[in-house]
Coordinates of C-alpha atoms in Angstrom, one line a residue:
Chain A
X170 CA 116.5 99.0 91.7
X171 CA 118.2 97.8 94.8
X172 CA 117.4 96.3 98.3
X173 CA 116.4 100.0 99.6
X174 CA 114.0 101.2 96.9
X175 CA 112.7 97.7 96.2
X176 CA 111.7 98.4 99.9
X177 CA 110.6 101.9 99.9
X178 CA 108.5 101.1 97.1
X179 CA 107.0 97.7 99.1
X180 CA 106.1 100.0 102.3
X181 CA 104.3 102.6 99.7
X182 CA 101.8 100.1 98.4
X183 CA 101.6 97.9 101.3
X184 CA 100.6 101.5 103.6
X185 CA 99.0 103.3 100.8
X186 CA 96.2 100.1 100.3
X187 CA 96.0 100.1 104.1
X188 CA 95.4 103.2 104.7
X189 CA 92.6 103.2 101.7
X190 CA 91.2 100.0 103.3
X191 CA 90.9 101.7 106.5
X192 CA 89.3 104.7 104.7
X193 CA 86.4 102.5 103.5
X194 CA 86.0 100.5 106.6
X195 CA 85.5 104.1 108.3
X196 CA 83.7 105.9 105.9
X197 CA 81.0 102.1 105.7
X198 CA 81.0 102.1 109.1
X199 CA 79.7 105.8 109.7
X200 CA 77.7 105.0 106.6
X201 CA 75.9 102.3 108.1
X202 CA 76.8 99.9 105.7
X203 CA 78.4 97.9 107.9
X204 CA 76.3 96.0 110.5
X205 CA 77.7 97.6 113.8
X206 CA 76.1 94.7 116.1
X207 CA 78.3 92.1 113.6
X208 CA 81.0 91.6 115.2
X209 CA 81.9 88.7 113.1
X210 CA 83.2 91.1 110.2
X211 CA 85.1 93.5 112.6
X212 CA 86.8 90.5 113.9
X213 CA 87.7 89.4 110.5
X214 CA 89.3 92.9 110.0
X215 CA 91.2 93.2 113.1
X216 CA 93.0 89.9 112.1
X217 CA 93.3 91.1 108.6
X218 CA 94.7 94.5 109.6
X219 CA 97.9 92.1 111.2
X220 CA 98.5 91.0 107.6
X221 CA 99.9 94.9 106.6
X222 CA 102.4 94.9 109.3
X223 CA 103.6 91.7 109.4
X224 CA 104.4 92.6 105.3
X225 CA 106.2 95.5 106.2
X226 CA 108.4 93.6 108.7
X227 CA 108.8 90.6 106.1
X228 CA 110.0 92.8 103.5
X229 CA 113.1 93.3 105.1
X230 CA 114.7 90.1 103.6
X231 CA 113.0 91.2 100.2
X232 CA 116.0 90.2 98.0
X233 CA 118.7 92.8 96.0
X234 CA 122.0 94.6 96.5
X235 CA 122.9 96.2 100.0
X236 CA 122.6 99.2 101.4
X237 CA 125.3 102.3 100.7
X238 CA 125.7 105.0 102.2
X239 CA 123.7 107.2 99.9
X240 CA 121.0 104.6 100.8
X241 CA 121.3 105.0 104.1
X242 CA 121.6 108.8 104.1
X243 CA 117.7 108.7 102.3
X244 CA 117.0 107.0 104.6
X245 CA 117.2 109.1 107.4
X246 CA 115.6 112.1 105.8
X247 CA 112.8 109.6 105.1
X248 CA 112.5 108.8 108.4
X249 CA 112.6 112.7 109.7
X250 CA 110.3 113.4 107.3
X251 CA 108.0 110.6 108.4
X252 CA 107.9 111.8 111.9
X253 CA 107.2 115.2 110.6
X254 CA 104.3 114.0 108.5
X255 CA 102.9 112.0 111.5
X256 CA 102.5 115.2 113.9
X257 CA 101.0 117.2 111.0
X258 CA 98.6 114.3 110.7
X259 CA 97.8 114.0 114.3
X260 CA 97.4 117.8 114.7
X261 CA 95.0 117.7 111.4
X262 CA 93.3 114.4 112.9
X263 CA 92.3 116.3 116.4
X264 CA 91.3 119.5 114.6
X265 CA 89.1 117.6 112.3
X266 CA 87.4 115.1 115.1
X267 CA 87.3 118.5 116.9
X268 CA 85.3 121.1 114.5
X269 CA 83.8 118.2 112.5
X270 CA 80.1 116.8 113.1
X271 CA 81.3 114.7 116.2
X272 CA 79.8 116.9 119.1
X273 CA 81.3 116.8 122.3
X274 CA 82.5 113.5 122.5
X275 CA 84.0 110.7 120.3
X276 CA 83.8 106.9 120.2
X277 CA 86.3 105.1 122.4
X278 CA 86.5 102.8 119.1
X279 CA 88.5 105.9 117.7
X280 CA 91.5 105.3 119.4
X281 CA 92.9 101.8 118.5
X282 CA 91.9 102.9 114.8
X283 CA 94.1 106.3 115.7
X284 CA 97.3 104.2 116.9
X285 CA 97.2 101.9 113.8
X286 CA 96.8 104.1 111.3
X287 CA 99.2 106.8 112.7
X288 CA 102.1 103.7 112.1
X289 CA 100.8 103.4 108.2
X290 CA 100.9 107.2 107.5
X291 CA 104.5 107.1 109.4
X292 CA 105.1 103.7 106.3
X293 CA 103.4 105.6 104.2
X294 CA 105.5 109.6 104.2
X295 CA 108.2 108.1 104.9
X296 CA 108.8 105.2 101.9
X297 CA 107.0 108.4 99.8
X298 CA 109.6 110.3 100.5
X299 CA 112.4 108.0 100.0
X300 CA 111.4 106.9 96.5
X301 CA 111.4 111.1 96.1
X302 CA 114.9 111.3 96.8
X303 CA 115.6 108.3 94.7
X304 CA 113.4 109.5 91.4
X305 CA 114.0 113.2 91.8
X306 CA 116.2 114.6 94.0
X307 CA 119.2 111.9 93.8
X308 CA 118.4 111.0 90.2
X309 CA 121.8 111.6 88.6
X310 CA 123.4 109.6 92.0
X311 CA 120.8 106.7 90.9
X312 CA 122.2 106.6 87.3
X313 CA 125.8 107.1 87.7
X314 CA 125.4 104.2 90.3
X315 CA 123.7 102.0 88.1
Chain B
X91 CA 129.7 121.3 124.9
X92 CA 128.3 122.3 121.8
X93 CA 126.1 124.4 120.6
X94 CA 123.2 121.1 120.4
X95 CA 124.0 120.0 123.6
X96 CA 123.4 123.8 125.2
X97 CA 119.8 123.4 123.4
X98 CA 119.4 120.1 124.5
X99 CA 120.1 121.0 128.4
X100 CA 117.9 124.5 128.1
X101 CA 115.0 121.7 126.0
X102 CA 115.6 119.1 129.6
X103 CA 115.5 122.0 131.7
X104 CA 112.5 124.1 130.6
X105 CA 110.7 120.6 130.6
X106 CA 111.5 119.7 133.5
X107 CA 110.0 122.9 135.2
X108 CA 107.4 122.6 132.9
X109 CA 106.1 119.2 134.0
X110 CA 107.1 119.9 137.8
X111 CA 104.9 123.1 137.9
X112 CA 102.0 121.5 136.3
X113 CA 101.8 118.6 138.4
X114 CA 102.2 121.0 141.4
X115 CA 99.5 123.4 140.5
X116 CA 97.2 120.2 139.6
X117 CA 97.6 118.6 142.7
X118 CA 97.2 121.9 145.3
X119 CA 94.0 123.0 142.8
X120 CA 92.4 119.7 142.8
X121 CA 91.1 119.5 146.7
X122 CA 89.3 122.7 145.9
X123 CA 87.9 122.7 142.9
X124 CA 87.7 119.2 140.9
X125 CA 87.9 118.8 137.6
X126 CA 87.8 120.5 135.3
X127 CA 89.3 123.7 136.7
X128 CA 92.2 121.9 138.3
X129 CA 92.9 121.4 134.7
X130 CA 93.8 124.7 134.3
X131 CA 97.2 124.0 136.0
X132 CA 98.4 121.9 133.3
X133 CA 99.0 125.5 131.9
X134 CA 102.3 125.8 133.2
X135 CA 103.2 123.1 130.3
X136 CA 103.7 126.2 128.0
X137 CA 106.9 127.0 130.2
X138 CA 108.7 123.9 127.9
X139 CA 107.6 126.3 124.7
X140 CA 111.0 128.5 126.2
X141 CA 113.2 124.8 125.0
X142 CA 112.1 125.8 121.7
X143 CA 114.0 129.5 121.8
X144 CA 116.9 127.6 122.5
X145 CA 118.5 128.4 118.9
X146 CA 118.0 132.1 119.3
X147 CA 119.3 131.7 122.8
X148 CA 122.8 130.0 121.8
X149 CA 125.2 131.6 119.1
X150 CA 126.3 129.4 116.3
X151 CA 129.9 127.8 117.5
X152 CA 133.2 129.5 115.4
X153 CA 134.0 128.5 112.4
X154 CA 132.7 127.5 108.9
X155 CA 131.8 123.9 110.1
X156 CA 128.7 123.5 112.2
X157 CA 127.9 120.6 112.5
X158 CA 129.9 116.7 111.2
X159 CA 128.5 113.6 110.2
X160 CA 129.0 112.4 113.8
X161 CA 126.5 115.8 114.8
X162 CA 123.9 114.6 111.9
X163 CA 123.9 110.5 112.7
X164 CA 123.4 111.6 116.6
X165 CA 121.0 113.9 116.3
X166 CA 119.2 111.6 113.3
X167 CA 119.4 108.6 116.1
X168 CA 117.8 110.8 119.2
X169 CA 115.0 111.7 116.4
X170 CA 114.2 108.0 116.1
X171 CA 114.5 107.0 119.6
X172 CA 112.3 110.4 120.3
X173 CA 109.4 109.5 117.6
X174 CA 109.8 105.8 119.5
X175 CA 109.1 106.6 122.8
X176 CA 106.6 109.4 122.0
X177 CA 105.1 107.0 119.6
X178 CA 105.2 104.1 122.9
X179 CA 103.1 106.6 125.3
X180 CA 100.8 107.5 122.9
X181 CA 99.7 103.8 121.7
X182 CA 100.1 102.9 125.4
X183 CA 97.4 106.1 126.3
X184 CA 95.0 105.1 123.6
X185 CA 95.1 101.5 124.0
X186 CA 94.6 102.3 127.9
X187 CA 91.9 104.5 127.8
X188 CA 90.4 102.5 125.2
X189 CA 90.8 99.4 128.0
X190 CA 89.7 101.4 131.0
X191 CA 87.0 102.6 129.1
X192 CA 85.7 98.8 127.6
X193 CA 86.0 97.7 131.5
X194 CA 83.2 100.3 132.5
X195 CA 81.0 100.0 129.6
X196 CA 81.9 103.4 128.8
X197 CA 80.9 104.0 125.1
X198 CA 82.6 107.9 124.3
X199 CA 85.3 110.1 126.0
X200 CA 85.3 113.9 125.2
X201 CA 87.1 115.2 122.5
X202 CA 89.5 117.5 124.8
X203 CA 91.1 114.2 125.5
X204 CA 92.7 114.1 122.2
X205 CA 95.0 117.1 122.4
X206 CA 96.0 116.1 125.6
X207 CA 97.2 112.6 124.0
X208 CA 98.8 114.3 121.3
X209 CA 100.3 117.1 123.6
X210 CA 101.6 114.5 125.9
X211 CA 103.2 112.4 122.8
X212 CA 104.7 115.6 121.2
X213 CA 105.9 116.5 124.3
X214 CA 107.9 113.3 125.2
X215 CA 108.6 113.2 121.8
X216 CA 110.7 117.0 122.4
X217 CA 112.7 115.4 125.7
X218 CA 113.0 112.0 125.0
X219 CA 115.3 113.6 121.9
X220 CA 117.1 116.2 123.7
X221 CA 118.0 113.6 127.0
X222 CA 118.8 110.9 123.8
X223 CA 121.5 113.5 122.4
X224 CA 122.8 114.4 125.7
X225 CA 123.1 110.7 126.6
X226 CA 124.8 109.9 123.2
X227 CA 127.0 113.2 123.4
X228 CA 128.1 111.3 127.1
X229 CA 128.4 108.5 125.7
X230 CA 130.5 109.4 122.6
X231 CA 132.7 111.9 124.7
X232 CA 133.3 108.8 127.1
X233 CA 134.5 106.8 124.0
X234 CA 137.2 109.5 122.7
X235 CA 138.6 109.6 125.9

């Protein structure tokens, strides 16, 4: 495994446990689980939401060989299909908050949540789709290389 | 110029126009009638949906060869800087809604603001990457000469 997929595979868990995270702090919060005059615990979470990007960033210098070409021609099909897959997601998220049980309005609170968790479903497509290339569609590359 | 820059001009241009009209029409409804039927001016916006013809519009260039690795890592960078920029206005929006909104102890916003944020993000996203490939086209063509 080298620097790229090491990587790839870093961004997938990092963005696929954030994005879950984010799920349940939603899903308690429209539960009512969550104590929505605490703001203790919301605070705690804005700080620990930080702690996904600044993993992302940090695994950069994760260690291993350096990139090739074929490494770096993933990843731009990774990237393009990340910004694909964010669109689709903010298309699907506006028709959802629009036909769902939301009325006429939405929460203001909605909108920092949108901005942050648009950047882990870009982490998250993208690294998907790069491990792809490297497991399925550029398996023989991966072998022959190694 | 090739074929990606042609489609990248006709994408600035129908923009452009787009944008132009919209803000126009806005403006001279606006004294009359207030929102929300001034909104209805932002309509013109679907003039930019001609940029998107642009492929039909233009024939393929001569030869077997469309486009190089040059073509692919130019038109791969413009993507990038295009999701970047799109991806700048839209945090910048939300945050600055969400801000403005905080500041007047406003609580909700209606839900037709969403498409316009997205609209406005997929729409800088479309000519941030065609002026990017034009720019990098200039750029490149500077370089070989």
């Amino acid at each position: 495994m080298n620097k790229a997929q090491k990587r790839a595979w870093l961004t997938l868990i990092i963005s696929f446990v954030t994005l879950v995270i984010a799920g349940a702090v939603f899903a308690a919060t429209r539960a009512g689980v969550l104590n929505k005059s605490d703001h203790l615990i919301y605070r705690i979470v804005g700080i620990a939401a930080t702690i996904p990007l600044i993993l992302i960033v940090l695994s950069k210098y994760c260690p291993g060989k350096a990139y090739d070409e074929r490494d770096i021609s993933i990843s731009r099909k990774s990237v393009i299909a990340g910004i694909i897959g964010t669109f689709i997601f903010l298309a699907l998220g506006s028709w959802v908050l629009g036909v769902g049980d939301f009325g006429e309005t939405i929460k203001i609170k909605f909108l920092p949540w949108l901005v942050y968790v648009t950047a882990f479903v870009w982490f998250f497509i993208s690294s998907a789709v790069g491990i792809l290339h490297y497991y399925v569609l550029n398996r023989g590359g991966t072998f022959n290389r190694e | 110029m090739n074929r990606i820059q042609k489609i990248s001009w006709l994408m600035v241009v129908t923009h452009a126009i787009a944008i132009t009209a919209s803000v126009i029409a806005v403006s001279l409804l606006y004294p009359r009638f207030g929102f929300p039927k001034a909104s209805a001016g932002l309509a013109f916006i679907a003039i930019a949906g001609i940029g998107g013809l642009g492929p039909l519009f233009f024939k393929k260039d001569p030869g077997p060869v469309q486009t190089d690795e040059r073509d692919r890592l130019l038109q791969l960078s413009a993507a990038c800087g295009g999701f970047g920029l799109s991806y700048l206005l839209f945090g910048l929006l939300c945050m600055g809604i969400w801000l403005y909104c905080r500041s007047k102890a406003i609580e909700t916003i209606s839900i037709n603001a969403l498409p316009c944020i997205f609209g406005a993000a997929g729409i800088t996203f479309f000519l941030s990457n065609a002026i990017i490939i034009l720019i990098l086209y200039g750029r490149e063509n500077k370089n070989h000469e």
